[in-house]
């Protein structure tokens, strides 16, 4: 990869989509969505804006797994609403009339929610109802976040976004003025991976197929950590992953093209076994682990000294 392909964090506007449209779109559709804070994926007011005061759908980030090349990552589960969810429904039901219900609580203690449930009357099905569960999985943000960039965008000042991070650093008394955000790569396994196992177990017990709709780049990383066996659609399966990703193209409406990539099916037993065995690929020899601990020992000791010194507060 050429050095010119790398983009240093802090030199590129972090937000890619706002209320479902390219942040710099000039289309009438984008302007209407922005003025009403409307999410056309959900077909209602933006939930993230109401809860967290932000309405961005995706950000740009140069992850190490992409060799440091910036890619667009969806950071809102609702970015997978609409066509991706519909594709999961049609995969199972075809052209049949189906009822689609969002945000269903499967159990209260412990609380287990599923993003969508789709069902249709079917005399041949158990209980006279053919039914599937659908989970939409995006990736979380970590670090300092991109709030200052959102504030710049809302003020119509996106070109000067960097100064909003500077202002926040000053306001919060930070010694360093940095743009420190990222996607939570660890959660691909810790959160997304374990959620699929937990929900897969529940739905297998009540004989309901589970669909997991996600961005293809995240599915790729999940499979690198959990190398589950793939089964054919004609075989018995419990979990179906359907992936979609950004093509890099922008429609005339200002929407970013987000297309279907692949369907991958597996069994719950195969998935859970892979969770327990795929870690072998991450094995670090004892001597190497000791070397890593010793290498970090000095700065850690310095941190402990600072903690004991009340006049030297840590950031």
GROMACS .gro file of C-alpha atoms in nm:
model
  315
    1UNK     CA    1   0.000   0.000   0.000
    2UNK     CA    2   0.133   0.341  -0.094
    3UNK     CA    3   0.201   0.586   0.187
    4UNK     CA    4  -0.031   0.832   0.011
    5UNK     CA    5  -0.323   0.592   0.079
    6UNK     CA    6  -0.291   0.649   0.451
    7UNK     CA    7  -0.489   0.930   0.610
    8UNK     CA    8  -0.376   1.044   0.952
    9UNK     CA    9  -0.658   1.057   1.207
   10UNK     CA   10  -0.748   1.417   1.269
   11UNK     CA   11  -0.690   1.528   0.911
   12UNK     CA   12  -1.023   1.407   0.764
   13UNK     CA   13  -1.379   1.500   0.862
   14UNK     CA   14  -1.494   1.197   1.067
   15UNK     CA   15  -1.865   1.192   0.981
   16UNK     CA   16  -1.979   1.034   0.653
   17UNK     CA   17  -2.360   1.023   0.680
   18UNK     CA   18  -2.601   1.253   0.862
   19UNK     CA   19  -2.965   1.144   0.888
   20UNK     CA   20  -2.907   0.891   0.610
   21UNK     CA   21  -2.738   1.118   0.356
   22UNK     CA   22  -2.381   1.216   0.270
   23UNK     CA   23  -2.289   1.493   0.513
   24UNK     CA   24  -2.202   1.728   0.226
   25UNK     CA   25  -2.499   1.645   0.000
   26UNK     CA   26  -2.685   1.930  -0.167
   27UNK     CA   27  -2.994   1.726  -0.264
   28UNK     CA   28  -3.345   1.833  -0.170
   29UNK     CA   29  -3.399   1.494  -0.002
   30UNK     CA   30  -3.098   1.546   0.225
   31UNK     CA   31  -3.199   1.899   0.316
   32UNK     CA   32  -3.550   1.783   0.405
   33UNK     CA   33  -3.418   1.501   0.625
   34UNK     CA   34  -3.176   1.736   0.800
   35UNK     CA   35  -3.441   2.000   0.870
   36UNK     CA   36  -3.680   1.741   1.019
   37UNK     CA   37  -3.414   1.515   1.177
   38UNK     CA   38  -3.579   1.227   0.993
   39UNK     CA   39  -3.436   0.876   0.949
   40UNK     CA   40  -3.561   0.728   0.623
   41UNK     CA   41  -3.423   0.385   0.721
   42UNK     CA   42  -3.657   0.371   1.022
   43UNK     CA   43  -3.919   0.591   0.855
   44UNK     CA   44  -3.949   0.801   1.169
   45UNK     CA   45  -3.756   1.065   1.365
   46UNK     CA   46  -3.392   0.982   1.429
   47UNK     CA   47  -3.368   0.780   1.751
   48UNK     CA   48  -2.998   0.854   1.803
   49UNK     CA   49  -3.061   1.227   1.787
   50UNK     CA   50  -3.337   1.200   2.048
   51UNK     CA   51  -3.129   0.985   2.283
   52UNK     CA   52  -2.774   1.111   2.233
   53UNK     CA   53  -2.809   1.448   2.053
   54UNK     CA   54  -2.626   1.313   1.746
   55UNK     CA   55  -2.772   1.207   1.411
   56UNK     CA   56  -2.477   1.059   1.228
   57UNK     CA   57  -2.511   0.710   1.077
   58UNK     CA   58  -2.153   0.634   0.975
   59UNK     CA   59  -1.799   0.754   1.024
   60UNK     CA   60  -1.470   0.713   0.841
   61UNK     CA   61  -1.192   0.526   1.015
   62UNK     CA   62  -0.861   0.368   0.917
   63UNK     CA   63  -0.862   0.035   1.100
   64UNK     CA   64  -0.546  -0.175   1.122
   65UNK     CA   65  -0.734  -0.468   0.965
   66UNK     CA   66  -0.775  -0.252   0.653
   67UNK     CA   67  -0.402  -0.169   0.643
   68UNK     CA   68  -0.470   0.181   0.770
   69UNK     CA   69  -0.682   0.279   0.469
   70UNK     CA   70  -0.994   0.483   0.566
   71UNK     CA   71  -1.323   0.302   0.521
   72UNK     CA   72  -1.683   0.392   0.598
   73UNK     CA   73  -1.826   0.216   0.903
   74UNK     CA   74  -2.191   0.214   1.004
   75UNK     CA   75  -2.215   0.303   1.374
   76UNK     CA   76  -2.594   0.293   1.403
   77UNK     CA   77  -2.796  -0.030   1.392
   78UNK     CA   78  -3.077   0.153   1.215
   79UNK     CA   79  -2.847   0.200   0.914
   80UNK     CA   80  -2.932  -0.165   0.848
   81UNK     CA   81  -3.307  -0.103   0.856
   82UNK     CA   82  -3.499  -0.090   0.530
   83UNK     CA   83  -3.365  -0.296   0.239
   84UNK     CA   84  -3.122  -0.514   0.443
   85UNK     CA   85  -3.399  -0.622   0.681
   86UNK     CA   86  -3.638  -0.674   0.390
   87UNK     CA   87  -3.383  -0.898   0.220
   88UNK     CA   88  -3.364  -1.119   0.528
   89UNK     CA   89  -3.743  -1.142   0.530
   90UNK     CA   90  -3.761  -1.234   0.162
   91UNK     CA   91  -3.484  -1.492   0.205
   92UNK     CA   92  -3.712  -1.689   0.433
   93UNK     CA   93  -4.065  -1.601   0.322
   94UNK     CA   94  -4.020  -1.525  -0.047
   95UNK     CA   95  -4.313  -1.319  -0.173
   96UNK     CA   96  -4.559  -1.420   0.100
   97UNK     CA   97  -4.746  -1.158   0.303
   98UNK     CA   98  -4.553  -1.106   0.623
   99UNK     CA   99  -4.599  -0.905   0.943
  100UNK     CA  100  -4.276  -0.732   1.053
  101UNK     CA  101  -4.255  -0.622   1.418
  102UNK     CA  102  -3.964  -0.412   1.555
  103UNK     CA  103  -3.795  -0.433   1.896
  104UNK     CA  104  -3.949  -0.740   2.056
  105UNK     CA  105  -3.850  -0.835   2.413
  106UNK     CA  106  -3.799  -1.211   2.420
  107UNK     CA  107  -3.724  -1.239   2.794
  108UNK     CA  108  -3.729  -0.982   3.074
  109UNK     CA  109  -3.496  -1.153   3.327
  110UNK     CA  110  -3.237  -1.156   3.191
  111UNK     CA  111  -3.347  -0.901   2.933
  112UNK     CA  112  -3.315  -1.032   2.580
  113UNK     CA  113  -3.432  -0.807   2.295
  114UNK     CA  114  -3.444  -0.881   1.925
  115UNK     CA  115  -3.447  -0.603   1.667
  116UNK     CA  116  -3.717  -0.753   1.442
  117UNK     CA  117  -3.953  -1.047   1.426
  118UNK     CA  118  -4.126  -1.144   1.101
  119UNK     CA  119  -4.410  -1.395   1.083
  120UNK     CA  120  -4.682  -1.531   0.856
  121UNK     CA  121  -4.973  -1.768   0.907
  122UNK     CA  122  -4.880  -2.116   0.788
  123UNK     CA  123  -5.087  -2.427   0.865
  124UNK     CA  124  -4.781  -2.649   0.810
  125UNK     CA  125  -4.566  -2.461   1.064
  126UNK     CA  126  -4.542  -2.533   1.436
  127UNK     CA  127  -4.841  -2.363   1.600
  128UNK     CA  128  -4.968  -2.249   1.262
  129UNK     CA  129  -4.714  -1.965   1.242
  130UNK     CA  130  -4.392  -1.943   1.038
  131UNK     CA  131  -4.161  -1.700   1.219
  132UNK     CA  132  -3.802  -1.570   1.215
  133UNK     CA  133  -3.596  -1.339   1.437
  134UNK     CA  134  -3.370  -1.072   1.286
  135UNK     CA  135  -3.081  -0.898   1.460
  136UNK     CA  136  -2.915  -0.587   1.308
  137UNK     CA  137  -2.551  -0.547   1.414
  138UNK     CA  138  -2.345  -0.231   1.363
  139UNK     CA  139  -2.013  -0.143   1.532
  140UNK     CA  140  -1.963   0.083   1.834
  141UNK     CA  141  -1.749   0.394   1.859
  142UNK     CA  142  -1.474   0.415   2.118
  143UNK     CA  143  -1.237   0.682   2.244
  144UNK     CA  144  -1.320   1.050   2.248
  145UNK     CA  145  -1.604   1.031   1.997
  146UNK     CA  146  -1.690   1.262   1.708
  147UNK     CA  147  -1.927   1.497   1.892
  148UNK     CA  148  -1.728   1.812   1.807
  149UNK     CA  149  -1.743   1.724   1.437
  150UNK     CA  150  -2.121   1.681   1.462
  151UNK     CA  151  -2.147   2.020   1.629
  152UNK     CA  152  -1.946   2.175   1.345
  153UNK     CA  153  -2.176   2.010   1.089
  154UNK     CA  154  -2.490   2.133   1.267
  155UNK     CA  155  -2.346   2.485   1.264
  156UNK     CA  156  -2.285   2.463   0.890
  157UNK     CA  157  -1.914   2.487   0.960
  158UNK     CA  158  -1.790   2.140   0.863
  159UNK     CA  159  -1.487   2.278   0.681
  160UNK     CA  160  -1.362   2.418   1.012
  161UNK     CA  161  -1.446   2.106   1.213
  162UNK     CA  162  -1.100   2.068   1.364
  163UNK     CA  163  -1.132   2.384   1.573
  164UNK     CA  164  -1.435   2.233   1.749
  165UNK     CA  165  -1.214   1.958   1.888
  166UNK     CA  166  -0.968   2.225   2.002
  167UNK     CA  167  -1.249   2.412   2.176
  168UNK     CA  168  -1.366   2.096   2.351
  169UNK     CA  169  -1.014   2.016   2.471
  170UNK     CA  170  -0.983   2.366   2.616
  171UNK     CA  171  -1.329   2.352   2.773
  172UNK     CA  172  -1.252   2.021   2.945
  173UNK     CA  173  -0.903   2.122   3.052
  174UNK     CA  174  -0.723   1.860   2.847
  175UNK     CA  175  -0.351   1.897   2.800
  176UNK     CA  176  -0.366   1.735   2.459
  177UNK     CA  177  -0.572   1.864   2.168
  178UNK     CA  178  -0.637   1.541   1.978
  179UNK     CA  179  -0.899   1.377   1.758
  180UNK     CA  180  -0.909   1.048   1.943
  181UNK     CA  181  -1.188   0.822   1.823
  182UNK     CA  182  -1.217   0.484   1.663
  183UNK     CA  183  -1.441   0.186   1.606
  184UNK     CA  184  -1.454  -0.063   1.889
  185UNK     CA  185  -1.277  -0.351   1.715
  186UNK     CA  186  -1.270  -0.555   2.036
  187UNK     CA  187  -1.649  -0.561   2.044
  188UNK     CA  188  -1.664  -0.757   1.719
  189UNK     CA  189  -1.588  -1.061   1.931
  190UNK     CA  190  -1.678  -0.955   2.286
  191UNK     CA  191  -2.019  -0.802   2.213
  192UNK     CA  192  -2.133  -0.896   1.863
  193UNK     CA  193  -1.992  -1.247   1.874
  194UNK     CA  194  -2.134  -1.336   2.214
  195UNK     CA  195  -2.473  -1.179   2.138
  196UNK     CA  196  -2.512  -1.407   1.838
  197UNK     CA  197  -2.433  -1.711   2.057
  198UNK     CA  198  -2.673  -1.605   2.332
  199UNK     CA  199  -2.961  -1.520   2.102
  200UNK     CA  200  -2.887  -1.817   1.878
  201UNK     CA  201  -2.920  -2.049   2.178
  202UNK     CA  202  -3.252  -1.898   2.284
  203UNK     CA  203  -3.408  -1.910   1.939
  204UNK     CA  204  -3.285  -2.261   1.867
  205UNK     CA  205  -3.458  -2.381   2.183
  206UNK     CA  206  -3.792  -2.241   2.062
  207UNK     CA  207  -3.726  -2.349   1.701
  208UNK     CA  208  -3.706  -2.004   1.541
  209UNK     CA  209  -3.438  -1.932   1.278
  210UNK     CA  210  -3.209  -1.637   1.358
  211UNK     CA  211  -3.095  -1.390   1.092
  212UNK     CA  212  -2.807  -1.153   1.165
  213UNK     CA  213  -2.785  -0.854   0.930
  214UNK     CA  214  -2.454  -0.665   0.940
  215UNK     CA  215  -2.193  -0.470   0.747
  216UNK     CA  216  -1.973  -0.701   0.542
  217UNK     CA  217  -1.645  -0.564   0.675
  218UNK     CA  218  -1.762  -0.644   1.030
  219UNK     CA  219  -1.879  -0.994   0.932
  220UNK     CA  220  -1.537  -1.050   0.777
  221UNK     CA  221  -1.371  -0.962   1.106
  222UNK     CA  222  -1.616  -1.171   1.306
  223UNK     CA  223  -1.530  -1.474   1.092
  224UNK     CA  224  -1.158  -1.410   1.143
  225UNK     CA  225  -1.219  -1.444   1.519
  226UNK     CA  226  -1.492  -1.709   1.511
  227UNK     CA  227  -1.419  -1.941   1.218
  228UNK     CA  228  -1.757  -2.111   1.214
  229UNK     CA  229  -1.839  -2.383   0.958
  230UNK     CA  230  -2.063  -2.283   0.669
  231UNK     CA  231  -2.359  -2.500   0.570
  232UNK     CA  232  -2.576  -2.492   0.259
  233UNK     CA  233  -2.928  -2.350   0.258
  234UNK     CA  234  -3.058  -2.702   0.190
  235UNK     CA  235  -2.899  -2.833   0.512
  236UNK     CA  236  -3.018  -2.783   0.868
  237UNK     CA  237  -2.902  -2.444   0.993
  238UNK     CA  238  -2.975  -2.218   1.290
  239UNK     CA  239  -2.812  -1.884   1.209
  240UNK     CA  240  -2.796  -1.696   0.879
  241UNK     CA  241  -2.563  -1.398   0.838
  242UNK     CA  242  -2.649  -1.151   0.561
  243UNK     CA  243  -2.394  -0.881   0.485
  244UNK     CA  244  -2.408  -0.545   0.309
  245UNK     CA  245  -2.148  -0.277   0.249
  246UNK     CA  246  -2.078   0.065   0.107
  247UNK     CA  247  -1.973   0.068  -0.258
  248UNK     CA  248  -1.822   0.416  -0.251
  249UNK     CA  249  -2.092   0.550  -0.483
  250UNK     CA  250  -2.341   0.825  -0.393
  251UNK     CA  251  -2.689   0.840  -0.544
  252UNK     CA  252  -2.843   1.159  -0.686
  253UNK     CA  253  -3.052   1.182  -0.369
  254UNK     CA  254  -2.737   1.206  -0.158
  255UNK     CA  255  -2.774   0.853  -0.016
  256UNK     CA  256  -2.462   0.638  -0.002
  257UNK     CA  257  -2.500   0.315  -0.196
  258UNK     CA  258  -2.516   0.022   0.047
  259UNK     CA  259  -2.542  -0.311  -0.132
  260UNK     CA  260  -2.592  -0.677  -0.048
  261UNK     CA  261  -2.269  -0.880  -0.044
  262UNK     CA  262  -2.330  -1.235   0.076
  263UNK     CA  263  -2.534  -1.485   0.278
  264UNK     CA  264  -2.359  -1.729   0.512
  265UNK     CA  265  -2.536  -1.995   0.718
  266UNK     CA  266  -2.418  -2.203   1.011
  267UNK     CA  267  -2.542  -2.420   1.297
  268UNK     CA  268  -2.548  -2.307   1.658
  269UNK     CA  269  -2.327  -2.600   1.762
  270UNK     CA  270  -2.074  -2.516   1.491
  271UNK     CA  271  -2.075  -2.149   1.588
  272UNK     CA  272  -2.027  -2.211   1.961
  273UNK     CA  273  -1.753  -2.469   1.901
  274UNK     CA  274  -1.574  -2.217   1.680
  275UNK     CA  275  -1.597  -1.958   1.959
  276UNK     CA  276  -1.403  -2.191   2.187
  277UNK     CA  277  -1.148  -2.316   1.933
  278UNK     CA  278  -1.077  -2.025   1.698
  279UNK     CA  279  -0.876  -1.852   1.971
  280UNK     CA  280  -0.591  -2.094   1.903
  281UNK     CA  281  -0.494  -1.871   1.611
  282UNK     CA  282  -0.438  -1.588   1.862
  283UNK     CA  283  -0.202  -1.795   2.082
  284UNK     CA  284   0.100  -1.606   2.213
  285UNK     CA  285   0.387  -1.817   2.358
  286UNK     CA  286   0.453  -1.775   2.731
  287UNK     CA  287   0.796  -1.619   2.678
  288UNK     CA  288   0.651  -1.364   2.436
  289UNK     CA  289   0.376  -1.270   2.681
  290UNK     CA  290   0.631  -1.222   2.960
  291UNK     CA  291   0.837  -1.000   2.727
  292UNK     CA  292   0.530  -0.786   2.655
  293UNK     CA  293   0.460  -0.745   3.029
  294UNK     CA  294   0.821  -0.648   3.105
  295UNK     CA  295   0.828  -0.400   2.817
  296UNK     CA  296   0.527  -0.220   2.960
  297UNK     CA  297   0.635  -0.246   3.325
  298UNK     CA  298   0.829   0.082   3.335
  299UNK     CA  299   0.553   0.313   3.207
  300UNK     CA  300   0.302   0.132   3.430
  301UNK     CA  301   0.523   0.197   3.733
  302UNK     CA  302   0.543   0.560   3.636
  303UNK     CA  303   0.164   0.573   3.622
  304UNK     CA  304   0.140   0.426   3.972
  305UNK     CA  305   0.380   0.692   4.099
  306UNK     CA  306   0.160   0.959   3.948
  307UNK     CA  307  -0.150   0.811   4.113
  308UNK     CA  308   0.022   0.842   4.451
  309UNK     CA  309   0.114   1.206   4.384
  310UNK     CA  310  -0.193   1.424   4.445
  311UNK     CA  311  -0.024   1.719   4.279
  312UNK     CA  312   0.017   1.529   3.950
  313UNK     CA  313  -0.334   1.433   3.835
  314UNK     CA  314  -0.366   1.202   3.539
  315UNK     CA  315  -0.565   1.305   3.232
   0.00000   0.00000   0.00000
